[in-house]
CSV table of C-alpha atoms and ligand atoms in Angstrom, one decimal:
chain,number,residue,atom,x,y,z
A,236,MET,CA,0.0,0.0,0.0
A,237,GLU,CA,1.1,3.6,-0.6
A,238,LEU,CA,1.9,5.6,2.5
A,239,LYS,CA,-1.0,8.1,1.9
A,240,ASP,CA,-3.4,5.2,1.8
A,241,VAL,CA,-2.2,3.6,5.0
A,242,LEU,CA,-2.3,7.0,6.7
A,243,LYS,CA,-5.9,7.4,5.7
A,244,LYS,CA,-6.8,3.9,6.6
A,245,ARG,CA,-5.6,4.0,10.2
A,246,ARG,CA,-8.4,5.0,12.4
A,247,THR,CA,-9.3,4.5,16.0
A,248,ILE,CA,-11.7,1.6,16.3
A,249,ARG,CA,-13.5,0.4,19.5
A,250,ASP,CA,-15.7,-2.3,18.0
A,251,PHE,CA,-14.0,-5.5,17.2
A,252,GLN,CA,-14.8,-8.9,15.6
A,253,ASN,CA,-14.2,-12.0,17.6
A,254,LYS,CA,-11.4,-13.1,15.3
A,255,GLU,CA,-7.8,-14.0,16.3
A,256,ILE,CA,-4.9,-12.0,14.9
A,257,SER,CA,-1.9,-13.8,13.4
A,258,MET,CA,1.2,-13.3,15.4
A,259,ASP,CA,3.0,-12.6,12.1
A,260,ILE,CA,1.0,-9.4,11.7
A,261,ILE,CA,1.8,-8.3,15.3
A,262,ASP,CA,5.5,-9.1,14.7
A,263,TYR,CA,5.5,-7.1,11.5
A,264,ALA,CA,3.9,-4.1,13.4
A,265,ILE,CA,6.4,-4.4,16.2
A,266,VAL,CA,9.4,-4.6,13.8
A,267,ASN,CA,8.1,-1.4,12.1
A,268,GLY,CA,7.5,0.2,15.5
A,269,PHE,CA,11.2,-0.2,16.2
A,270,LYS,CA,12.0,1.8,13.0
A,271,ALA,CA,10.7,4.9,14.7
A,272,PRO,CA,13.0,7.7,15.9
A,273,THR,CA,14.2,7.7,19.5
A,274,TYR,CA,15.8,10.3,21.6
A,275,ASN,CA,18.8,8.3,22.9
A,276,HIS,CA,19.3,5.9,20.0
A,277,LEU,CA,18.5,2.9,22.3
A,278,ARG,CA,14.8,2.2,21.5
A,279,GLU,CA,14.2,1.0,25.1
A,280,TRP,CA,10.7,-0.3,24.3
A,281,ASP,CA,8.8,-3.5,25.0
A,282,PHE,CA,5.5,-5.0,24.0
A,283,VAL,CA,3.5,-7.3,26.2
A,284,ILE,CA,0.8,-9.3,24.4
A,285,LEU,CA,-2.3,-10.2,26.4
A,286,ASN,CA,-4.7,-12.7,25.1
A,287,GLN,CA,-6.2,-14.2,28.2
A,288,LEU,CA,-9.6,-13.2,29.5
A,289,GLU,CA,-8.2,-13.0,33.1
A,290,SER,CA,-5.8,-10.3,31.9
A,291,LYS,CA,-8.6,-8.3,30.3
A,292,LEU,CA,-10.7,-8.6,33.5
A,293,MET,CA,-7.8,-7.5,35.6
A,294,LEU,CA,-7.4,-4.3,33.4
A,295,ILE,CA,-11.2,-3.6,33.6
A,296,GLU,CA,-11.1,-4.0,37.4
A,297,SER,CA,-7.9,-1.9,37.8
A,298,GLU,CA,-9.3,0.9,35.7
A,299,ASN,CA,-12.7,0.7,37.5
A,300,LEU,CA,-14.5,0.2,34.2
A,301,ASN,CA,-17.3,-1.9,35.7
A,302,LYS,CA,-19.2,1.1,36.9
A,303,SER,CA,-22.3,2.1,34.8
A,304,ILE,CA,-22.2,5.2,32.8
A,305,ASN,CA,-25.0,7.8,32.9
A,306,LEU,CA,-25.5,8.8,29.3
A,307,LYS,CA,-27.6,11.8,30.2
A,308,GLU,CA,-24.9,13.2,32.5
A,309,LEU,CA,-22.2,12.4,29.9
A,310,GLU,CA,-24.2,14.3,27.3
A,311,GLN,CA,-24.5,17.3,29.6
A,312,GLN,CA,-20.8,17.2,30.3
A,313,PHE,CA,-20.0,17.8,26.7
A,314,GLU,CA,-23.0,20.1,26.0
A,315,ASN,CA,-21.1,23.2,24.9
A,316,LYS,CA,-18.0,21.5,23.5
A,317,ASP,CA,-16.8,21.1,20.0
A,318,LYS,CA,-19.3,18.8,18.1
A,319,THR,CA,-16.8,16.4,16.7
A,320,MET,CA,-15.1,16.1,20.1
A,321,LYS,CA,-18.4,15.5,21.7
A,322,GLU,CA,-19.4,12.8,19.2
A,323,MET,CA,-16.1,11.1,20.0
A,324,TYR,CA,-16.4,11.1,23.8
A,325,LEU,CA,-20.1,10.0,23.7
A,326,ASP,CA,-19.1,7.0,21.6
A,327,ALA,CA,-15.8,6.3,23.3
A,328,ILE,CA,-16.6,6.6,27.0
A,329,PRO,CA,-19.3,4.0,27.1
A,330,LYS,CA,-17.1,1.6,25.1
A,331,GLN,CA,-14.0,1.5,27.3
A,332,LYS,CA,-14.9,-1.8,29.0
A,333,LYS,CA,-16.4,-3.4,25.9
A,334,MET,CA,-13.4,-2.6,23.7
A,335,ILE,CA,-11.0,-4.3,26.2
A,336,LEU,CA,-13.3,-7.3,26.7
A,337,GLU,CA,-14.0,-7.8,23.0
A,338,SER,CA,-10.6,-7.2,21.4
A,339,PRO,CA,-8.9,-10.5,20.8
A,340,THR,CA,-5.5,-9.1,21.8
A,341,ILE,CA,-4.3,-6.2,23.9
A,342,ILE,CA,-0.8,-4.8,23.5
A,343,VAL,CA,0.8,-3.2,26.5
A,344,VAL,CA,3.5,-0.7,25.3
A,345,ILE,CA,6.3,-0.2,27.7
A,346,PHE,CA,9.3,2.2,27.7
A,347,ARG,CA,12.2,3.0,30.0
A,348,PRO,CA,11.9,6.5,31.3
A,349,LYS,CA,14.7,9.0,31.3
A,350,THR,CA,13.0,10.9,34.1
A,351,ARG,CA,9.8,9.5,35.7
A,352,VAL,CA,6.9,11.1,34.0
A,353,ALA,CA,5.5,12.3,37.3
A,354,GLU,CA,8.9,14.0,38.0
A,355,ALA,CA,9.4,15.6,34.6
A,356,LYS,CA,10.2,19.4,34.8
A,357,LYS,CA,11.4,20.2,31.3
A,358,LEU,CA,10.1,19.2,27.9
A,359,ASN,CA,13.1,17.1,27.2
A,360,ASP,CA,12.6,15.1,30.4
A,361,LEU,CA,9.7,13.6,28.4
A,362,ASN,CA,11.8,12.6,25.3
A,363,CYS,CA,11.3,9.0,26.3
A,364,LEU,CA,7.5,9.5,26.1
A,365,ALA,CA,7.7,11.4,22.8
A,366,SER,CA,9.8,8.6,21.3
A,367,ILE,CA,7.5,5.8,22.3
A,368,TRP,CA,4.6,7.6,20.6
A,369,THR,CA,6.4,7.7,17.3
A,370,CYS,CA,6.9,4.0,17.7
A,371,ILE,CA,3.2,3.5,18.5
A,372,GLU,CA,2.2,5.3,15.3
A,373,ASN,CA,4.4,3.1,13.2
A,374,PHE,CA,2.8,0.1,15.0
A,375,LEU,CA,-0.8,1.3,14.3
A,376,LEU,CA,-0.1,2.1,10.7
A,377,SER,CA,1.5,-1.3,10.1
A,378,LEU,CA,-1.6,-3.0,11.6
A,379,ALA,CA,-4.0,-0.9,9.6
A,380,GLU,CA,-2.1,-2.1,6.4
A,381,HIS,CA,-3.3,-5.6,7.4
A,382,ASN,CA,-6.9,-4.5,8.3
A,383,ILE,CA,-6.2,-4.6,12.0
A,384,TYR,CA,-7.2,-1.6,14.0
A,385,GLY,CA,-6.6,-0.4,17.5
A,386,VAL,CA,-7.4,2.1,20.2
A,387,THR,CA,-4.8,3.6,22.4
A,388,PHE,CA,-6.0,3.6,26.0
A,389,ILE,CA,-4.1,5.4,28.7
A,390,PRO,CA,-4.6,3.7,32.0
A,391,ILE,CA,-4.9,5.7,35.2
A,392,ASN,CA,-3.9,3.0,37.7
A,393,ILE,CA,-0.6,2.2,36.0
A,394,GLU,CA,1.1,0.9,39.2
A,395,THR,CA,-1.6,-1.7,39.8
A,396,ILE,CA,-1.4,-2.9,36.2
A,397,LYS,CA,2.4,-3.0,36.3
A,398,LYS,CA,2.3,-5.1,39.5
A,399,ASN,CA,-0.4,-7.5,38.1
A,400,LEU,CA,1.6,-8.0,34.9
A,401,GLY,CA,5.0,-8.3,36.6
A,402,ILE,CA,6.4,-5.2,34.8
A,403,PRO,CA,9.6,-4.0,36.5
A,404,ASP,CA,9.1,-0.9,38.6
A,405,GLU,CA,11.7,1.1,36.7
A,406,LEU,CA,9.7,0.8,33.4
A,407,GLU,CA,6.6,2.8,32.5
A,408,ILE,CA,3.5,1.9,30.5
A,409,ALA,CA,2.8,4.3,27.6
A,410,THR,CA,-0.5,2.9,26.6
A,411,LEU,CA,-2.7,-0.3,26.3
A,412,ILE,CA,-3.8,-1.0,22.8
A,413,PRO,CA,-6.8,-3.3,22.3
A,414,ILE,CA,-6.5,-4.4,18.7
A,415,GLY,CA,-8.6,-6.4,16.3
A,416,TYR,CA,-10.5,-6.7,13.0
A,417,MET,CA,-13.2,-4.1,12.8
A,418,ALA,CA,-16.7,-5.3,13.6
A,419,HIS,CA,-19.1,-5.1,10.7
A,420,ASP,CA,-21.1,-2.4,12.4
A,421,ALA,CA,-18.0,-0.6,13.9
A,422,LYS,CA,-18.4,3.1,14.4
A,423,ILE,CA,-15.9,5.1,12.4
A,424,LEU,CA,-16.1,8.6,13.8
A,425,ARG,CA,-16.0,11.7,11.7
A,426,GLN,CA,-12.6,13.4,11.9
A,427,LYS,CA,-12.6,17.2,12.4
A,428,THR,CA,-12.0,19.0,9.1
A,429,ILE,CA,-8.7,20.9,9.4
A,430,ASN,CA,-7.9,23.8,7.0
A,431,ILE,CA,-4.1,23.4,6.7
A,432,SER,CA,-3.6,26.9,5.4
A,433,GLU,CA,-4.9,28.2,8.8
A,434,ARG,CA,-2.5,25.9,10.6
A,435,LYS,CA,0.6,26.7,8.7
A,436,HIS,CA,2.5,29.7,9.9
A,437,TYR,CA,5.6,31.7,9.0
A,438,GLU,CA,7.9,34.0,11.0
A,439,ASN,CA,6.4,37.2,12.5
A,440,GLY,CA,2.9,35.7,12.7
A,441,LYS,CA,2.4,36.1,8.9
A,442,SER,CA,0.0,33.5,7.6
A,443,LYS,CA,1.3,33.8,4.1
A,444,LYS,CA,4.9,33.8,3.1
A,445,THR,CA,5.9,37.0,1.4
A,446,LYS,CA,8.8,37.1,-1.0
B,292,FMN,C1,-2.6,10.0,23.6
B,292,FMN,C2,-3.9,9.4,23.3
B,292,FMN,C3,-4.7,9.0,24.3
B,292,FMN,C4,-5.9,8.4,23.9
B,292,FMN,N1,-6.7,7.8,24.9
B,292,FMN,C5,-7.8,7.2,24.6
B,292,FMN,C6,-8.6,6.5,25.6
B,292,FMN,O1,-8.2,6.4,26.8
B,292,FMN,N2,-9.7,5.8,25.2
B,292,FMN,C7,-10.1,5.8,23.9
B,292,FMN,O2,-11.2,5.2,23.7
B,292,FMN,N3,-9.4,6.4,23.0
B,292,FMN,C8,-8.3,7.1,23.3
B,292,FMN,N4,-7.6,7.7,22.3
B,292,FMN,C9,-8.0,7.6,20.9
B,292,FMN,C10,-8.5,9.0,20.4
B,292,FMN,O3,-9.8,9.2,20.9
B,292,FMN,C11,-8.5,9.0,18.9
B,292,FMN,O4,-7.2,8.9,18.4
B,292,FMN,C12,-9.1,10.4,18.4
B,292,FMN,O5,-10.4,10.5,18.6
B,292,FMN,C13,-8.8,10.5,16.9
B,292,FMN,O6,-9.5,9.5,16.1
B,292,FMN,P1,-8.7,8.7,15.0
B,292,FMN,O7,-7.5,8.0,15.7
B,292,FMN,O8,-9.7,7.7,14.4
B,292,FMN,O9,-8.2,9.7,14.0
B,292,FMN,C14,-6.3,8.3,22.6
B,292,FMN,C15,-5.5,8.8,21.6
B,292,FMN,C16,-4.3,9.3,21.9
B,292,FMN,C17,-3.4,9.8,20.8
């Protein structure tokens, strides 16, 4: 596939088919993940692959996703917000448990921090986090090339999850990615239309380059 087609194809999907994913495709995406740029040239990244129901239940429990969601309250919370953003949250929030439960595989993406995220004071203290996200994008694009989609979920109770998965204390979790084939009725949300000419800027605040 051409790069532009893969870039267009990758979307966040939260509704999955009950269909296993070949480990060859996951390996391909991990190999491509490791081609991403990295701040210290070391690519200190790891991927944990979860397939067991117990692991999914542990994540749901750790993240307190069993609680019911009041859709009316949720609607009110986003009442005056951007329409595309609101559409996304109203679809996404109620699906957080389901997407973990129904995805055949969840990928836990791990990195070695330069400075602990909670202790970061300068932008470059977070170079480790910036680097792992370039890796994650390569990973997601490579899956999309093979009709596999994912959703990056940032856990809140990271220490509990690390402990339950036996992840060493000195490493950090960047994200959990439930992945899978898109369900036949999967919701593909509208992306916000961006006018690039309004987002491109030159020196001195000029919006158009003058010769
Ligand atoms: C840093 C980051 C955190 C995200 N966290 C979540 C999350 O916790 N739960 C979720 O359902 N989606 C999450 N997403 C997915 C976004 O909602 C999604 O990427 C966004 O709506 C754009 O949609 P698209 O990826 O289809 O273009 C996250 C994405 C990013 C980049």
